[in-house]
GROMACS .gro file of N, CA and C in nm:
model
  333
    1MET      N    1  -1.426   0.412  -0.228
    1MET     CA    2  -1.296   0.379  -0.172
    1MET      C    3  -1.230   0.501  -0.107
    2ASP      N    4  -1.277   0.620  -0.146
    2ASP     CA    5  -1.221   0.742  -0.087
    2ASP      C    6  -1.234   0.743   0.065
    3GLN      N    7  -1.348   0.696   0.113
    3GLN     CA    8  -1.371   0.691   0.257
    3GLN      C    9  -1.272   0.595   0.324
    4ALA      N   10  -1.246   0.483   0.261
    4ALA     CA   11  -1.150   0.386   0.314
    4ALA      C   12  -1.011   0.447   0.318
    5ILE      N   13  -0.975   0.519   0.213
    5ILE     CA   14  -0.843   0.583   0.207
    5ILE      C   15  -0.829   0.685   0.319
    6GLU      N   16  -0.931   0.768   0.339
    6GLU     CA   17  -0.925   0.868   0.447
    6GLU      C   18  -0.911   0.801   0.583
    7HIS      N   19  -0.982   0.689   0.602
    7HIS     CA   20  -0.975   0.615   0.727
    7HIS      C   21  -0.833   0.561   0.749
    8VAL      N   22  -0.774   0.507   0.644
    8VAL     CA   23  -0.639   0.451   0.652
    8VAL      C   24  -0.538   0.561   0.685
    9VAL      N   25  -0.544   0.671   0.612
    9VAL     CA   26  -0.449   0.781   0.632
    9VAL      C   27  -0.462   0.838   0.774
   10ALA      N   28  -0.585   0.859   0.819
   10ALA     CA   29  -0.607   0.911   0.954
   10ALA      C   30  -0.548   0.817   1.058
   11GLY      N   31  -0.567   0.687   1.039
   11GLY     CA   32  -0.513   0.588   1.133
   11GLY      C   33  -0.362   0.587   1.137
   12ILE      N   34  -0.300   0.599   1.021
   12ILE     CA   35  -0.154   0.601   1.014
   12ILE      C   36  -0.100   0.722   1.090
   13TYR      N   37  -0.158   0.838   1.064
   13TYR     CA   38  -0.108   0.960   1.126
   13TYR      C   39  -0.145   0.970   1.274
   14LYS      N   40  -0.248   0.899   1.316
   14LYS     CA   41  -0.281   0.893   1.459
   14LYS      C   42  -0.178   0.807   1.532
   15GLN      N   43  -0.143   0.694   1.471
   15GLN     CA   44  -0.048   0.603   1.536
   15GLN      C   45   0.095   0.654   1.526
   16TYR      N   46   0.125   0.725   1.418
   16TYR     CA   47   0.262   0.774   1.396
   16TYR      C   48   0.261   0.926   1.380
   17PRO      N   49   0.232   1.002   1.487
   17PRO     CA   50   0.224   1.148   1.475
   17PRO      C   51   0.355   1.212   1.432
   18GLU      N   52   0.464   1.142   1.453
   18GLU     CA   53   0.595   1.195   1.411
   18GLU      C   54   0.603   1.211   1.260
   19LEU      N   55   0.520   1.138   1.186
   19LEU     CA   56   0.520   1.152   1.041
   19LEU      C   57   0.475   1.292   0.999
   20LEU      N   58   0.378   1.346   1.071
   20LEU     CA   59   0.332   1.481   1.040
   20LEU      C   60   0.442   1.582   1.071
   21ASP      N   61   0.513   1.562   1.182
   21ASP     CA   62   0.625   1.650   1.216
   21ASP      C   63   0.734   1.642   1.111
   22ARG      N   64   0.758   1.521   1.065
   22ARG     CA   65   0.870   1.499   0.972
   22ARG      C   66   0.837   1.541   0.828
   23TYR      N   67   0.715   1.510   0.783
   23TYR     CA   68   0.680   1.531   0.642
   23TYR      C   69   0.575   1.639   0.618
   24GLY      N   70   0.506   1.682   0.724
   24GLY     CA   71   0.406   1.787   0.711
   24GLY      C   72   0.282   1.743   0.633
   25GLU      N   73   0.202   1.842   0.596
   25GLU     CA   74   0.079   1.815   0.520
   25GLU      C   75   0.110   1.757   0.383
   26ARG      N   76   0.223   1.796   0.327
   26ARG     CA   77   0.264   1.741   0.196
   26ARG      C   78   0.281   1.589   0.206
   27GLY      N   79   0.339   1.543   0.315
   27GLY     CA   80   0.355   1.400   0.337
   27GLY      C   81   0.222   1.329   0.353
   28LYS      N   82   0.129   1.395   0.420
   28LYS     CA   83  -0.004   1.337   0.439
   28LYS      C   84  -0.075   1.323   0.304
   29GLN      N   85  -0.061   1.424   0.219
   29GLN     CA   86  -0.120   1.418   0.085
   29GLN      C   87  -0.055   1.307   0.003
   30LYS      N   88   0.076   1.293   0.016
   30LYS     CA   89   0.149   1.187  -0.054
   30LYS      C   90   0.100   1.050  -0.007
   31CYS      N   91   0.073   1.037   0.122
   31CYS     CA   92   0.019   0.912   0.177
   31CYS      C   93  -0.116   0.879   0.114
   32ARG      N   94  -0.202   0.981   0.098
   32ARG     CA   95  -0.331   0.960   0.030
   32ARG      C   96  -0.308   0.910  -0.112
   33GLU      N   97  -0.217   0.978  -0.183
   33GLU     CA   98  -0.188   0.940  -0.322
   33GLU      C   99  -0.134   0.798  -0.329
   34ASP      N  100  -0.046   0.762  -0.236
   34ASP     CA  101   0.008   0.626  -0.233
   34ASP      C  102  -0.104   0.525  -0.216
   35ASN      N  103  -0.198   0.555  -0.128
   35ASN     CA  104  -0.310   0.464  -0.105
   35ASN      C  105  -0.401   0.456  -0.226
   36GLU      N  106  -0.415   0.565  -0.299
   36GLU     CA  107  -0.490   0.560  -0.425
   36GLU      C  108  -0.422   0.464  -0.522
   37HIS      N  109  -0.289   0.467  -0.527
   37HIS     CA  110  -0.215   0.374  -0.613
   37HIS      C  111  -0.236   0.230  -0.567
   38HIS      N  112  -0.235   0.207  -0.435
   38HIS     CA  113  -0.259   0.071  -0.384
   38HIS      C  114  -0.395   0.021  -0.435
   39PHE      N  115  -0.497   0.105  -0.425
   39PHE     CA  116  -0.630   0.065  -0.469
   39PHE      C  117  -0.636   0.043  -0.620
   40LYS      N  118  -0.565   0.123  -0.696
   40LYS     CA  119  -0.562   0.103  -0.841
   40LYS      C  120  -0.500  -0.031  -0.876
   41HIS      N  121  -0.393  -0.067  -0.806
   41HIS     CA  122  -0.330  -0.197  -0.832
   41HIS      C  123  -0.418  -0.312  -0.784
   42LEU      N  124  -0.487  -0.293  -0.673
   42LEU     CA  125  -0.583  -0.395  -0.629
   42LEU      C  126  -0.691  -0.415  -0.735
   43ALA      N  127  -0.742  -0.305  -0.788
   43ALA     CA  128  -0.848  -0.313  -0.890
   43ALA      C  129  -0.798  -0.382  -1.016
   44THR      N  130  -0.677  -0.349  -1.058
   44THR     CA  131  -0.621  -0.411  -1.179
   44THR      C  132  -0.606  -0.561  -1.159
   45ALA      N  133  -0.552  -0.601  -1.044
   45ALA     CA  134  -0.534  -0.743  -1.014
   45ALA      C  135  -0.670  -0.814  -1.010
   46TYR      N  136  -0.767  -0.749  -0.949
   46TYR     CA  137  -0.902  -0.806  -0.939
   46TYR      C  138  -0.966  -0.824  -1.077
   47GLU      N  139  -0.959  -0.719  -1.157
   47GLU     CA  140  -1.020  -0.724  -1.290
   47GLU      C  141  -0.955  -0.829  -1.379
   48ALA      N  142  -0.824  -0.848  -1.362
   48ALA     CA  143  -0.752  -0.947  -1.441
   48ALA      C  144  -0.761  -1.087  -1.380
   49GLY      N  145  -0.807  -1.094  -1.255
   49GLY     CA  146  -0.810  -1.222  -1.185
   49GLY      C  147  -0.671  -1.277  -1.159
   50MET      N  148  -0.576  -1.184  -1.140
   50MET     CA  149  -0.435  -1.223  -1.121
   50MET      C  150  -0.377  -1.155  -0.997
   51PRO      N  151  -0.384  -1.222  -0.882
   51PRO     CA  152  -0.330  -1.161  -0.759
   51PRO      C  153  -0.183  -1.124  -0.770
   52LYS      N  154  -0.110  -1.193  -0.858
   52LYS     CA  155   0.033  -1.166  -0.874
   52LYS      C  156   0.059  -1.022  -0.918
   53ILE      N  157  -0.036  -0.961  -0.986
   53ILE     CA  158  -0.020  -0.820  -1.025
   53ILE      C  159  -0.003  -0.736  -0.899
   54PHE      N  160  -0.085  -0.762  -0.799
   54PHE     CA  161  -0.075  -0.683  -0.676
   54PHE      C  162   0.045  -0.724  -0.592
   55THR      N  163   0.072  -0.852  -0.581
   55THR     CA  164   0.185  -0.893  -0.498
   55THR      C  165   0.318  -0.849  -0.559
   56ASP      N  166   0.329  -0.853  -0.691
   56ASP     CA  167   0.451  -0.802  -0.757
   56ASP      C  168   0.467  -0.651  -0.732
   57TYR      N  169   0.356  -0.578  -0.740
   57TYR     CA  170   0.358  -0.435  -0.710
   57TYR      C  171   0.405  -0.412  -0.566
   58ALA      N  172   0.354  -0.491  -0.473
   58ALA     CA  173   0.391  -0.475  -0.332
   58ALA      C  174   0.541  -0.498  -0.311
   59VAL      N  175   0.595  -0.601  -0.374
   59VAL     CA  176   0.739  -0.630  -0.361
   59VAL      C  177   0.821  -0.517  -0.423
   60TRP      N  178   0.781  -0.473  -0.542
   60TRP     CA  179   0.851  -0.363  -0.608
   60TRP      C  180   0.848  -0.238  -0.521
   61LEU      N  181   0.729  -0.202  -0.472
   61LEU     CA  182   0.714  -0.082  -0.390
   61LEU      C  183   0.796  -0.093  -0.263
   62ASN      N  184   0.794  -0.208  -0.201
   62ASN     CA  185   0.872  -0.227  -0.079
   62ASN      C  186   1.021  -0.205  -0.106
   63ASN      N  187   1.070  -0.255  -0.219
   63ASN     CA  188   1.211  -0.234  -0.254
   63ASN      C  189   1.241  -0.086  -0.273
   64VAL      N  190   1.151  -0.014  -0.338
   64VAL     CA  191   1.169   0.131  -0.356
   64VAL      C  192   1.171   0.202  -0.221
   65LEU      N  193   1.073   0.171  -0.138
   65LEU     CA  194   1.061   0.240  -0.009
   65LEU      C  195   1.177   0.209   0.084
   66THR      N  196   1.218   0.084   0.090
   66THR     CA  197   1.329   0.050   0.180
   66THR      C  198   1.460   0.110   0.131
   67SER      N  199   1.474   0.128   0.000
   67SER     CA  200   1.596   0.192  -0.052
   67SER      C  201   1.599   0.340  -0.015
   68ARG      N  202   1.483   0.395   0.025
   68ARG     CA  203   1.474   0.536   0.064
   68ARG      C  204   1.464   0.553   0.215
   69GLY      N  205   1.495   0.446   0.288
   69GLY     CA  206   1.500   0.457   0.433
   69GLY      C  207   1.374   0.418   0.508
   70MET      N  208   1.270   0.379   0.437
   70MET     CA  209   1.148   0.334   0.505
   70MET      C  210   1.169   0.188   0.547
   71LYS      N  211   1.079   0.141   0.631
   71LYS     CA  212   1.085   0.003   0.675
   71LYS      C  213   0.970  -0.076   0.613
   72SER      N  214   0.993  -0.204   0.589
   72SER     CA  215   0.887  -0.291   0.535
   72SER      C  216   0.764  -0.287   0.624
   73GLU      N  217   0.786  -0.271   0.755
   73GLU     CA  218   0.675  -0.270   0.850
   73GLU      C  219   0.574  -0.160   0.819
   74HIS      N  220   0.621  -0.048   0.764
   74HIS     CA  221   0.529   0.061   0.732
   74HIS      C  222   0.432   0.020   0.620
   75LEU      N  223   0.484  -0.047   0.518
   75LEU     CA  224   0.398  -0.091   0.409
   75LEU      C  225   0.305  -0.202   0.456
   76ILE      N  226   0.357  -0.295   0.534
   76ILE     CA  227   0.275  -0.403   0.589
   76ILE      C  228   0.162  -0.345   0.673
   77ASP      N  229   0.195  -0.248   0.757
   77ASP     CA  230   0.094  -0.182   0.840
   77ASP      C  231  -0.011  -0.113   0.753
   78ASN      N  232   0.033  -0.046   0.649
   78ASN     CA  233  -0.059   0.022   0.557
   78ASN      C  234  -0.155  -0.079   0.494
   79PHE      N  235  -0.102  -0.191   0.447
   79PHE     CA  236  -0.187  -0.293   0.385
   79PHE      C  237  -0.285  -0.353   0.487
   80GLU      N  238  -0.240  -0.372   0.611
   80GLU     CA  239  -0.330  -0.422   0.716
   80GLU      C  240  -0.443  -0.324   0.741
   81ARG      N  241  -0.411  -0.196   0.740
   81ARG     CA  242  -0.513  -0.093   0.760
   81ARG      C  243  -0.613  -0.090   0.645
   82ILE      N  244  -0.565  -0.109   0.523
   82ILE     CA  245  -0.657  -0.115   0.409
   82ILE      C  246  -0.750  -0.235   0.424
   83ALA      N  247  -0.694  -0.350   0.458
   83ALA     CA  248  -0.776  -0.471   0.475
   83ALA      C  249  -0.882  -0.449   0.582
   84GLU      N  250  -0.845  -0.386   0.691
   84GLU     CA  251  -0.940  -0.358   0.799
   84GLU      C  252  -1.049  -0.261   0.751
   85ALA      N  253  -1.008  -0.157   0.679
   85ALA     CA  254  -1.105  -0.059   0.628
   85ALA      C  255  -1.200  -0.123   0.527
   86MET      N  256  -1.150  -0.219   0.450
   86MET     CA  257  -1.232  -0.285   0.348
   86MET      C  258  -1.348  -0.364   0.411
   87LYS      N  259  -1.331  -0.406   0.535
   87LYS     CA  260  -1.437  -0.484   0.600
   87LYS      C  261  -1.567  -0.407   0.610
   88SER      N  262  -1.558  -0.274   0.616
   88SER     CA  263  -1.680  -0.193   0.629
   88SER      C  264  -1.728  -0.136   0.495
   89VAL      N  265  -1.662  -0.175   0.387
   89VAL     CA  266  -1.700  -0.128   0.254
   89VAL      C  267  -1.800  -0.227   0.193
   90ASP      N  268  -1.903  -0.174   0.133
   90ASP     CA  269  -2.002  -0.259   0.066
   90ASP      C  270  -1.966  -0.268  -0.082
   91ALA      N  271  -1.878  -0.362  -0.113
   91ALA     CA  272  -1.833  -0.380  -0.251
   91ALA      C  273  -1.811  -0.529  -0.275
   92PRO      N  274  -1.849  -0.577  -0.393
   92PRO     CA  275  -1.835  -0.721  -0.421
   92PRO      C  276  -1.690  -0.769  -0.419
   93GLU      N  277  -1.596  -0.681  -0.445
   93GLU     CA  278  -1.456  -0.721  -0.452
   93GLU      C  279  -1.384  -0.717  -0.318
   94LYS      N  280  -1.451  -0.675  -0.211
   94LYS     CA  281  -1.381  -0.652  -0.085
   94LYS      C  282  -1.309  -0.776  -0.033
   95GLU      N  283  -1.370  -0.892  -0.037
   95GLU     CA  284  -1.304  -1.013   0.016
   95GLU      C  285  -1.181  -1.049  -0.067
   96VAL      N  286  -1.190  -1.029  -0.197
   96VAL     CA  287  -1.075  -1.057  -0.284
   96VAL      C  288  -0.962  -0.960  -0.253
   97TYR      N  289  -0.995  -0.831  -0.239
   97TYR     CA  290  -0.894  -0.731  -0.204
   97TYR      C  291  -0.825  -0.768  -0.073
   98ILE      N  292  -0.903  -0.805   0.026
   98ILE     CA  293  -0.847  -0.843   0.156
   98ILE      C  294  -0.752  -0.961   0.139
   99GLY      N  295  -0.790  -1.058   0.058
   99GLY     CA  296  -0.703  -1.172   0.031
   99GLY      C  297  -0.573  -1.131  -0.037
  100TYR      N  298  -0.581  -1.041  -0.134
  100TYR     CA  299  -0.461  -0.993  -0.202
  100TYR      C  300  -0.369  -0.919  -0.105
  101LEU      N  301  -0.428  -0.837  -0.020
  101LEU     CA  302  -0.349  -0.762   0.079
  101LEU      C  303  -0.278  -0.856   0.176
  102ARG      N  304  -0.349  -0.957   0.220
  102ARG     CA  305  -0.289  -1.054   0.314
  102ARG      C  306  -0.177  -1.133   0.246
  103GLU      N  307  -0.199  -1.171   0.121
  103GLU     CA  308  -0.096  -1.244   0.047
  103GLU      C  309   0.027  -1.156   0.029
  104ALA      N  310   0.008  -1.030  -0.005
  104ALA     CA  311   0.121  -0.938  -0.021
  104ALA      C  312   0.197  -0.925   0.111
  105ASN      N  313   0.124  -0.911   0.221
  105ASN     CA  314   0.191  -0.899   0.350
  105ASN      C  315   0.268  -1.026   0.386
  106HIS      N  316   0.211  -1.140   0.353
  106HIS     CA  317   0.281  -1.267   0.379
  106HIS      C  318   0.414  -1.270   0.304
  107ILE      N  319   0.412  -1.227   0.180
  107ILE     CA  320   0.536  -1.224   0.101
  107ILE      C  321   0.634  -1.124   0.160
  108LEU      N  322   0.587  -1.005   0.194
  108LEU     CA  323   0.676  -0.901   0.249
  108LEU      C  324   0.736  -0.944   0.382
  109GLU      N  325   0.658  -1.012   0.464
  109GLU     CA  326   0.707  -1.057   0.595
  109GLU      C  327   0.812  -1.166   0.582
  110ASN      N  328   0.814  -1.235   0.469
  110ASN     CA  329   0.906  -1.347   0.451
  110ASN      C  330   1.019  -1.317   0.352
  111GLN      N  331   1.039  -1.191   0.322
  111GLN     CA  332   1.149  -1.155   0.230
  111GLN      C  333   1.280  -1.153   0.305
   0.00000   0.00000   0.00000
């Protein structure tokens, strides 16, 4: 999953170069850590067979981020990038993860 995380982070910073100007390398490292947390929550939801674990995490995280001035679109974009990166991962859980990510985005888009 490390390769997927690197792909996601690189894509975010390519599309939003102002993030590097605003947050520097520390922000980029934080983005990696955030994506590691996303994957941990995906894994927990998968292992428990409970997508609600991930969707509840997504709603909670979105509330935290928006209270700090971020936009829901940033988290939605991040989840879309993870889903796209998962397509090239050879893992039995990839389709389930993609489904959880899409469900979380559906909820976030309709809040």
